[in-house]
């Protein structure tokens, strides 16, 4: 019994140390100029069997399950944070990049892999499919705190949120063609349209159901609402995959629907999922790092060929795919160059690289090692230079305004009231007016104003200024009326 307890305590201690290390890495990754995912992976490699030897892990099946679960959480959080109004203007190029772009990238990288390795053409195309898509976790994390031009950020986020299904479809299709040569390629095409179409349908239906349920069901504690929301993310994926639709696409679409709806306890839900997504990233990348044996990476074949494929991917395949798939879509040359460079690879290719290993393909382990090398190269080279490229190309936008303060509230579930946070923009009709002059609806109280990081106690003669963060206590019955007042524009503003 003592040794069983000791083993359990050691496991819990190790888990705590890994999470603490992950949080500290996330804190200092920006200062070091490195994407956090690289450091998370290095932690996994450090404590693995070829490092300090704390953990021996060689279960690609387990890593695959953990990776899929983590990607669901990350895609859901990213989708909720995405404003549909912003995405709407780039939906066509994003879908083109997520489909045509992935196919072109996969084909070019696959052909080069065919020339480099002693493998069949189908195996080479499988390799290309694995690295063909950008990674939502890497892109969302890299753009979150950077002041990239809104159009560029929306394009990259929408592409990374919707291109995973194409990469998954191509990967599974090529594995099936390799394992079962008698499979007819043309029978896979209807399957693709079914997966994409039904993925969107399931995402919309479950997203609307989730939004309605969150707003209509009065829970005893505000802490239950974020858990309620995440349960719909898991439900979306499971329903979609059960009917052989794209689970990842369904999750992202449902998150868009939920995130752009009026939600009860919106900020509690968003803050919970932001933290949960970080935890998912930390654990996923550490697990993927554990799955790698550095001794296998320090191999002349892996290093040389991996470096060649990385250069081809970054400087040839991705740019060709971007330029061809955005023809006639109102993107300047500089914008296309930036989108080409910011197509980060991350967790998705590594997770997909476990599929050939689990399927027992002869070159599965070789694929995994080379893909891992490519992901590290992409994260180190591209991920650390996104801001530099944006600045050099003149594609930086206004600094993102994020309040560095919080307002904690006791649960008001039974009071049927809610605290709303609103940032005042220059085009808002309430700018320059005093609180006394603004026609707020009934049951509305301006509880606090934060201006230039200072808390202001509001009263009737307080004048609203651009950039103010208003914290407004409102009865849910009058929330829609409050929204109309806050979103009213100045005369002459578009």
Coordinates of C-alpha atoms in Angstrom, one line a residue:
X1 CA 0.0 0.0 0.0
X2 CA 2.8 2.4 0.9
X3 CA 4.5 1.9 -2.5
X4 CA 1.2 2.3 -4.4
X5 CA 0.6 5.6 -2.5
X6 CA 4.2 6.7 -3.3
X7 CA 3.7 6.0 -7.0
X8 CA 0.4 8.0 -7.0
X9 CA 2.0 10.9 -5.2
X10 CA 4.9 10.9 -7.6
X11 CA 2.5 10.9 -10.5
X12 CA 0.6 13.8 -9.0
X13 CA 3.8 15.7 -8.2
X14 CA 5.1 15.2 -11.8
X15 CA 1.8 16.5 -13.2
X16 CA 1.9 19.6 -11.0
X17 CA 5.5 20.3 -12.0
X18 CA 4.7 19.9 -15.7
X19 CA 1.8 22.3 -15.5
X20 CA 3.8 24.9 -13.5
X21 CA 6.6 24.6 -16.0
X22 CA 4.2 25.0 -18.9
X23 CA 2.7 28.2 -17.4
X24 CA 6.2 29.7 -16.8
X25 CA 7.2 28.7 -20.3
X26 CA 4.1 30.5 -21.7
X27 CA 5.0 33.5 -19.6
X28 CA 8.6 33.8 -20.9
X29 CA 8.1 32.5 -24.5
X30 CA 7.3 36.0 -25.8
X31 CA 10.3 37.5 -24.2
X32 CA 12.5 34.8 -25.7
X33 CA 10.9 35.4 -29.1
X34 CA 10.0 31.7 -29.4
X35 CA 6.5 30.2 -29.8
X36 CA 5.4 28.5 -26.6
X37 CA 4.7 25.2 -28.4
X38 CA 8.4 24.7 -29.1
X39 CA 9.3 25.0 -25.4
X40 CA 6.4 22.7 -24.4
X41 CA 7.7 20.1 -26.8
X42 CA 11.2 20.5 -25.5
X43 CA 10.0 19.9 -21.9
X44 CA 8.4 16.6 -23.1
X45 CA 11.7 15.6 -24.8
X46 CA 13.7 16.6 -21.8
X47 CA 11.8 14.5 -19.3
X48 CA 11.4 11.6 -21.7
X49 CA 13.4 8.4 -22.0
X50 CA 16.2 9.9 -24.1
X51 CA 16.4 12.9 -21.8
X52 CA 16.3 12.7 -18.0
X53 CA 14.4 9.5 -18.2
X54 CA 11.5 10.5 -15.8
X55 CA 8.9 9.0 -18.1
X56 CA 9.0 6.3 -20.8
X57 CA 6.3 6.9 -23.3
X58 CA 5.9 5.1 -26.6
X59 CA 2.1 4.8 -27.0
X60 CA 1.2 6.6 -30.3
X61 CA -2.4 5.5 -29.8
X62 CA -2.7 7.3 -26.4
X63 CA -0.9 10.4 -27.8
X64 CA -3.4 10.4 -30.7
X65 CA -6.4 10.3 -28.4
X66 CA -5.0 13.1 -26.2
X67 CA -4.1 15.1 -29.2
X68 CA -7.6 14.9 -30.7
X69 CA -9.2 15.8 -27.4
X70 CA -6.9 18.8 -27.0
X71 CA -7.5 20.0 -30.5
X72 CA -11.3 19.9 -29.9
X73 CA -10.7 22.2 -26.9
X74 CA -8.3 24.5 -28.8
X75 CA -10.6 24.8 -31.9
X76 CA -13.6 25.5 -29.7
X77 CA -11.9 28.3 -27.8
X78 CA -10.5 29.8 -31.0
X79 CA -13.8 29.6 -32.8
X80 CA -15.6 31.3 -29.9
X81 CA -13.0 34.1 -29.9
X82 CA -13.5 34.7 -33.6
X83 CA -15.9 37.5 -34.6
X84 CA -18.1 36.4 -37.5
X85 CA -18.3 39.9 -38.8
X86 CA -14.5 39.8 -39.3
X87 CA -14.5 36.3 -40.8
X88 CA -17.3 37.0 -43.2
X89 CA -15.2 39.2 -45.4
X90 CA -12.5 36.5 -45.7
X91 CA -14.6 33.4 -45.8
X92 CA -14.1 32.6 -49.5
X93 CA -10.3 32.9 -49.5
X94 CA -10.1 31.0 -46.2
X95 CA -12.1 28.1 -47.6
X96 CA -10.0 28.2 -50.8
X97 CA -6.8 28.1 -48.7
X98 CA -8.3 25.3 -46.6
X99 CA -9.1 23.1 -49.6
X100 CA -7.2 24.0 -52.8
X101 CA -4.3 25.3 -50.8
X102 CA -4.0 22.1 -48.7
X103 CA -4.1 19.9 -51.8
X104 CA -1.5 22.0 -53.7
X105 CA 0.8 22.1 -50.6
X106 CA 0.4 18.3 -50.1
X107 CA 1.1 17.5 -53.7
X108 CA 4.3 19.6 -53.9
X109 CA 5.7 18.4 -50.6
X110 CA 4.7 14.8 -51.4
X111 CA 6.5 14.9 -54.8
X112 CA 9.7 16.2 -53.2
X113 CA 9.4 13.5 -50.5
X114 CA 9.1 10.9 -53.3
X115 CA 12.4 12.1 -54.8
X116 CA 14.1 12.1 -51.4
X117 CA 13.0 8.8 -49.8
X118 CA 12.9 5.3 -51.0
X119 CA 9.1 5.2 -50.8
X120 CA 6.1 4.7 -53.2
X121 CA 4.2 7.7 -54.7
X122 CA 1.2 6.9 -52.5
X123 CA 3.4 7.0 -49.4
X124 CA 4.9 10.2 -50.5
X125 CA 1.5 11.8 -51.1
X126 CA 0.5 10.5 -47.6
X127 CA 3.5 12.4 -46.2
X128 CA 2.5 15.5 -48.0
X129 CA -1.1 15.3 -46.7
X130 CA 0.2 15.0 -43.1
X131 CA 2.1 18.4 -43.3
X132 CA -0.4 20.0 -45.7
X133 CA -2.5 22.0 -43.3
X134 CA -1.6 24.8 -41.0
X135 CA -2.2 24.3 -37.3
X136 CA -5.0 26.0 -35.3
X137 CA -3.2 25.8 -32.0
X138 CA 0.0 27.4 -33.3
X139 CA -1.8 30.1 -35.3
X140 CA -4.3 31.1 -32.6
X141 CA -1.5 31.3 -30.0
X142 CA 0.9 33.2 -32.3
X143 CA -1.6 35.8 -33.4
X144 CA -3.4 36.3 -30.0
X145 CA -1.2 38.9 -28.6
X146 CA 0.2 40.4 -31.8
X147 CA -1.1 43.5 -33.5
X148 CA -1.5 42.0 -37.0
X149 CA -3.8 43.6 -39.5
X150 CA -7.4 42.4 -38.9
X151 CA -7.8 41.0 -42.4
X152 CA -4.6 39.0 -42.1
X153 CA -5.4 37.6 -38.7
X154 CA -9.0 36.7 -39.7
X155 CA -7.7 34.9 -42.9
X156 CA -5.1 32.9 -41.0
X157 CA -7.4 32.0 -38.1
X158 CA -10.3 31.0 -40.4
X159 CA -8.0 28.9 -42.6
X160 CA -6.4 27.1 -39.7
X161 CA -9.8 26.4 -38.1
X162 CA -11.2 24.9 -41.3
X163 CA -8.3 23.2 -43.1
X164 CA -7.8 20.3 -40.6
X165 CA -10.7 18.4 -42.1
X166 CA -9.0 18.4 -45.5
X167 CA -5.7 17.2 -44.1
X168 CA -7.5 14.5 -42.0
X169 CA -9.5 13.3 -45.1
X170 CA -6.4 13.1 -47.3
X171 CA -4.3 11.4 -44.6
X172 CA -7.0 8.7 -44.0
X173 CA -7.7 8.3 -47.7
X174 CA -4.1 7.6 -48.6
X175 CA -3.7 5.2 -45.7
X176 CA -6.7 3.3 -47.0
X177 CA -5.3 3.3 -50.5
X178 CA -2.0 2.0 -49.3
X179 CA -3.5 -0.7 -47.0
X180 CA -6.2 -1.7 -49.5
X181 CA -4.9 -1.1 -53.1
X182 CA -8.2 -2.3 -54.5
X183 CA -9.9 0.8 -53.1
X184 CA -11.4 3.0 -55.9
X185 CA -10.1 6.6 -55.5
X186 CA -13.3 8.0 -57.0
X187 CA -15.5 6.5 -54.3
X188 CA -13.7 8.7 -51.8
X189 CA -14.8 12.0 -53.4
X190 CA -18.5 11.7 -52.3
X191 CA -17.2 10.9 -48.9
X192 CA -15.3 14.2 -48.8
X193 CA -18.4 16.3 -49.7
X194 CA -20.4 14.4 -47.1
X195 CA -17.8 15.1 -44.4
X196 CA -17.5 18.8 -45.1
X197 CA -21.2 19.4 -45.7
X198 CA -22.5 17.5 -42.7
X199 CA -19.7 18.9 -40.5
X200 CA -21.0 22.4 -41.2
X201 CA -24.7 21.3 -40.6
X202 CA -23.9 19.5 -37.3
X203 CA -21.9 22.5 -36.2
X204 CA -24.7 25.0 -36.9
X205 CA -27.4 22.8 -35.3
X206 CA -25.4 22.0 -32.1
X207 CA -24.2 25.6 -31.9
X208 CA -27.7 27.0 -31.9
X209 CA -28.9 24.4 -29.5
X210 CA -26.0 25.2 -27.1
X211 CA -26.6 28.9 -27.3
X212 CA -30.3 28.4 -26.6
X213 CA -29.7 26.0 -23.7
X214 CA -27.0 28.2 -22.1
X215 CA -29.4 31.2 -22.1
X216 CA -32.6 29.4 -21.1
X217 CA -31.4 27.0 -18.4
X218 CA -30.9 28.8 -15.1
X219 CA -28.1 27.0 -13.3
X220 CA -27.4 27.2 -9.6
X221 CA -23.8 28.5 -10.1
X222 CA -22.1 30.6 -12.7
X223 CA -19.2 28.1 -12.7
X224 CA -21.5 25.5 -14.3
X225 CA -22.0 27.5 -17.5
X226 CA -18.4 27.0 -18.9
X227 CA -18.7 23.3 -18.2
X228 CA -22.1 23.3 -19.9
X229 CA -20.5 25.0 -22.9
X230 CA -17.5 22.6 -23.2
X231 CA -19.8 19.6 -23.1
X232 CA -21.4 20.8 -26.3
X233 CA -18.0 21.0 -28.0
X234 CA -17.4 17.3 -27.1
X235 CA -21.0 16.5 -28.2
X236 CA -20.5 18.2 -31.5
X237 CA -17.4 16.2 -32.3
X238 CA -18.9 12.9 -31.3
X239 CA -22.2 13.4 -33.2
X240 CA -20.3 14.5 -36.3
X241 CA -17.8 11.6 -36.3
X242 CA -20.7 9.1 -35.6
X243 CA -22.3 10.0 -38.9
X244 CA -18.8 10.1 -40.5
X245 CA -18.8 13.8 -40.9
X246 CA -15.8 16.1 -40.0
X247 CA -15.7 16.4 -36.3
X248 CA -13.0 19.2 -36.3
X249 CA -15.0 21.3 -38.8
X250 CA -18.2 20.8 -36.8
X251 CA -16.5 21.9 -33.6
X252 CA -15.1 25.1 -35.2
X253 CA -18.5 26.0 -36.8
X254 CA -20.4 25.4 -33.6
X255 CA -17.9 27.6 -31.7
X256 CA -18.4 30.4 -34.2
X257 CA -22.2 30.2 -33.7
X258 CA -21.9 30.1 -29.9
X259 CA -19.2 32.8 -29.7
X260 CA -21.2 35.2 -31.8
X261 CA -24.5 34.7 -29.9
X262 CA -25.6 36.7 -26.8
X263 CA -24.6 34.4 -23.9
X264 CA -25.4 34.4 -20.2
X265 CA -22.1 34.7 -18.3
X266 CA -20.3 35.3 -21.5
X267 CA -17.0 36.4 -19.9
X268 CA -17.0 33.6 -17.4
X269 CA -17.4 31.1 -20.2
X270 CA -14.7 32.8 -22.3
X271 CA -12.2 33.1 -19.5
X272 CA -12.6 29.4 -18.5
X273 CA -12.1 28.2 -22.0
X274 CA -9.1 30.4 -22.6
X275 CA -7.4 28.8 -19.5
X276 CA -8.7 25.3 -20.5
X277 CA -7.3 25.7 -24.0
X278 CA -3.9 26.7 -22.6
X279 CA -3.9 23.6 -20.4
X280 CA -4.8 21.5 -23.4
X281 CA -1.9 23.0 -25.4
X282 CA 0.6 22.4 -22.6
X283 CA -0.4 18.8 -22.0
X284 CA -0.7 18.0 -25.7
X285 CA 2.7 19.3 -26.8
X286 CA 4.4 17.8 -23.7
X287 CA 2.9 14.4 -24.6
X288 CA 3.9 14.8 -28.2
X289 CA 7.4 15.7 -27.0
X290 CA 7.5 12.6 -24.9
X291 CA 6.5 10.5 -27.9
X292 CA 9.7 11.6 -29.7
X293 CA 13.0 9.9 -29.1
X294 CA 15.7 12.5 -29.7
X295 CA 18.2 9.8 -30.6
X296 CA 16.1 9.0 -33.6
X297 CA 15.9 12.7 -34.6
X298 CA 19.7 13.0 -34.5
X299 CA 20.0 11.1 -37.7
X300 CA 21.6 12.3 -40.9
X301 CA 18.6 11.2 -43.1
X302 CA 16.0 12.8 -40.8
X303 CA 18.0 16.1 -40.4
X304 CA 19.1 16.6 -44.1
X305 CA 15.8 15.5 -45.7
X306 CA 13.8 17.2 -43.0
X307 CA 15.6 20.4 -43.6
X308 CA 15.1 20.2 -47.4
X309 CA 11.4 19.5 -47.0
X310 CA 11.1 22.3 -44.5
X311 CA 12.6 24.8 -47.0
X312 CA 10.4 23.4 -49.8
X313 CA 7.3 23.8 -47.6
X314 CA 8.1 27.3 -46.4
X315 CA 9.6 28.8 -49.5
X316 CA 8.0 26.9 -52.4
X317 CA 4.9 24.8 -51.6
X318 CA 3.1 27.1 -49.2
X319 CA 3.7 30.3 -51.3
X320 CA 2.6 28.6 -54.5
X321 CA -0.6 27.3 -52.8
X322 CA -1.4 30.7 -51.4
X323 CA -0.8 32.6 -54.6
X324 CA -2.8 30.2 -56.7
X325 CA -5.7 29.7 -54.3
X326 CA -6.3 33.4 -53.8
X327 CA -6.3 34.5 -57.4
X328 CA -8.8 37.3 -57.9
X329 CA -9.6 37.6 -54.2
X330 CA -8.4 41.1 -53.5
X331 CA -5.2 40.3 -51.7
X332 CA -2.1 42.4 -52.4
X333 CA 1.3 40.9 -53.2
X334 CA 2.5 41.7 -49.7
X335 CA -0.6 40.2 -48.1
X336 CA -0.1 37.0 -50.0
X337 CA 3.6 36.9 -48.9
X338 CA 2.6 37.3 -45.3
X339 CA -0.1 34.6 -45.4
X340 CA 2.4 32.3 -47.0
X341 CA 5.0 32.9 -44.3
X342 CA 2.5 32.7 -41.4
X343 CA 1.2 29.3 -42.3
X344 CA 2.5 27.6 -39.1
X345 CA 2.7 23.9 -38.6
X346 CA 2.1 22.5 -35.2
X347 CA 0.1 19.9 -33.3
X348 CA -2.1 18.8 -36.2
X349 CA 0.7 17.4 -38.4
X350 CA 2.3 15.6 -35.4
X351 CA -1.1 14.1 -34.4
X352 CA -1.7 13.1 -38.0
X353 CA 1.8 11.6 -38.2
X354 CA 0.7 9.1 -35.5
X355 CA -1.9 7.6 -37.9
X356 CA 0.6 5.8 -40.1
X357 CA 2.3 4.5 -37.0
X358 CA -0.9 3.2 -35.5
X359 CA -1.9 1.7 -38.9
X360 CA 1.3 -0.2 -39.0
X361 CA 2.7 1.2 -42.2
X362 CA 6.3 0.3 -42.9
X363 CA 7.6 3.9 -43.0
X364 CA 5.3 5.2 -40.3
X365 CA 8.1 5.9 -37.8
X366 CA 10.2 7.6 -40.4
X367 CA 7.3 9.8 -41.3
X368 CA 6.7 10.7 -37.7
X369 CA 10.3 11.7 -37.1
X370 CA 10.6 13.8 -40.2
X371 CA 7.2 15.5 -39.6
X372 CA 8.3 16.3 -36.1
X373 CA 11.5 17.9 -37.4
X374 CA 9.5 20.0 -39.9
X375 CA 7.1 21.2 -37.2
X376 CA 10.0 22.3 -35.0
X377 CA 11.6 24.1 -37.9
X378 CA 8.4 25.9 -38.8
X379 CA 7.7 26.9 -35.3
X380 CA 11.2 28.2 -34.7
X381 CA 11.8 30.0 -38.0
X382 CA 8.3 31.2 -38.9
X383 CA 6.7 31.4 -35.5
X384 CA 9.4 33.6 -34.1
X385 CA 9.4 36.0 -37.0
X386 CA 5.7 36.7 -37.7
X387 CA 5.7 40.1 -36.1
X388 CA 8.9 41.1 -37.9
X389 CA 7.4 40.1 -41.3
X390 CA 4.2 42.0 -40.5
X391 CA 6.1 45.1 -39.6
X392 CA 8.4 44.9 -42.7
X393 CA 5.4 44.4 -45.0
X394 CA 3.4 47.2 -43.4
X395 CA 0.6 44.8 -42.2
X396 CA 0.5 45.7 -38.5
X397 CA -2.8 46.9 -37.1
X398 CA -3.7 49.0 -34.1
X399 CA -2.6 47.6 -30.8
X400 CA -5.0 45.1 -29.3
X401 CA -6.9 46.7 -26.4
X402 CA -7.2 44.1 -23.7
X403 CA -8.2 45.2 -20.2
X404 CA -5.5 44.2 -17.6
X405 CA -8.1 44.0 -14.8
X406 CA -11.0 41.8 -13.8
X407 CA -14.2 42.2 -12.0
X408 CA -15.3 39.2 -10.0
X409 CA -19.0 38.8 -9.2
X410 CA -20.9 36.5 -6.9
X411 CA -23.2 34.2 -8.9
X412 CA -26.4 36.0 -9.9
X413 CA -28.1 33.1 -11.4
X414 CA -31.2 33.4 -9.3
X415 CA -31.2 37.2 -9.6
X416 CA -31.6 36.9 -13.4
X417 CA -29.0 39.7 -13.9
X418 CA -25.7 39.9 -15.6
X419 CA -22.6 42.1 -15.6
X420 CA -21.7 43.3 -19.2
X421 CA -18.2 44.5 -20.2
X422 CA -18.1 47.0 -23.1
X423 CA -15.2 48.8 -24.7
X424 CA -16.2 52.3 -26.1
X425 CA -15.0 52.8 -29.6
X426 CA -14.4 56.2 -31.4
X427 CA -17.5 55.7 -33.6
X428 CA -19.8 55.0 -30.7
X429 CA -22.7 57.5 -30.2
X430 CA -22.2 57.7 -26.5
X431 CA -18.6 59.1 -26.7
X432 CA -18.6 62.7 -25.3
X433 CA -21.9 62.3 -23.5
X434 CA -22.4 62.2 -19.7
X435 CA -24.1 59.2 -18.1
X436 CA -27.1 61.5 -17.3
X437 CA -27.6 62.3 -21.0
X438 CA -27.5 58.7 -22.2
X439 CA -30.9 57.0 -22.5
X440 CA -30.1 53.7 -20.9
X441 CA -33.0 51.2 -20.6
X442 CA -34.5 50.3 -17.2
X443 CA -32.7 48.1 -14.7
X444 CA -29.3 49.2 -15.9
X445 CA -26.5 50.3 -13.5
X446 CA -23.0 51.5 -14.6
X447 CA -21.0 49.8 -11.9
X448 CA -17.5 50.8 -12.9
X449 CA -15.5 52.5 -15.6
X450 CA -11.8 51.7 -16.3
X451 CA -9.9 54.4 -18.1
X452 CA -6.2 54.2 -18.8
X453 CA -5.8 51.3 -16.3
X454 CA -7.5 53.4 -13.6
X455 CA -10.8 52.7 -11.9
X456 CA -13.4 55.5 -12.0
X457 CA -16.5 55.6 -9.8
X458 CA -19.2 56.7 -12.2
X459 CA -21.9 59.3 -11.4
X460 CA -24.4 61.3 -13.5
X461 CA -21.9 63.9 -14.8
X462 CA -19.2 61.3 -15.7
X463 CA -18.3 61.8 -19.4
X464 CA -17.8 58.7 -21.6
X465 CA -14.5 58.7 -23.5
X466 CA -13.1 56.6 -26.3
X467 CA -11.3 53.5 -25.0
X468 CA -13.3 53.4 -21.7
X469 CA -14.2 49.9 -20.4
X470 CA -17.7 50.0 -19.0
X471 CA -19.0 47.4 -16.5
X472 CA -22.8 47.5 -16.7
X473 CA -25.1 45.5 -14.4
X474 CA -28.3 44.8 -16.4
X475 CA -31.4 42.6 -16.0
X476 CA -31.3 39.9 -18.7
X477 CA -34.7 41.1 -19.8
X478 CA -33.2 44.5 -20.9
X479 CA -29.9 43.2 -22.3
X480 CA -31.0 43.5 -25.9
X481 CA -32.2 47.1 -25.3
X482 CA -28.8 47.9 -23.7
X483 CA -27.0 46.4 -26.7
X484 CA -28.8 48.8 -29.1
X485 CA -27.8 51.8 -27.1
X486 CA -24.1 50.7 -26.9
X487 CA -23.8 49.8 -30.6
X488 CA -25.5 52.9 -31.9
X489 CA -23.0 54.8 -34.1
X490 CA -22.3 58.5 -34.3
X491 CA -23.9 60.3 -37.2
X492 CA -21.7 60.0 -40.3
X493 CA -19.9 56.9 -39.0
X494 CA -20.1 53.8 -41.0

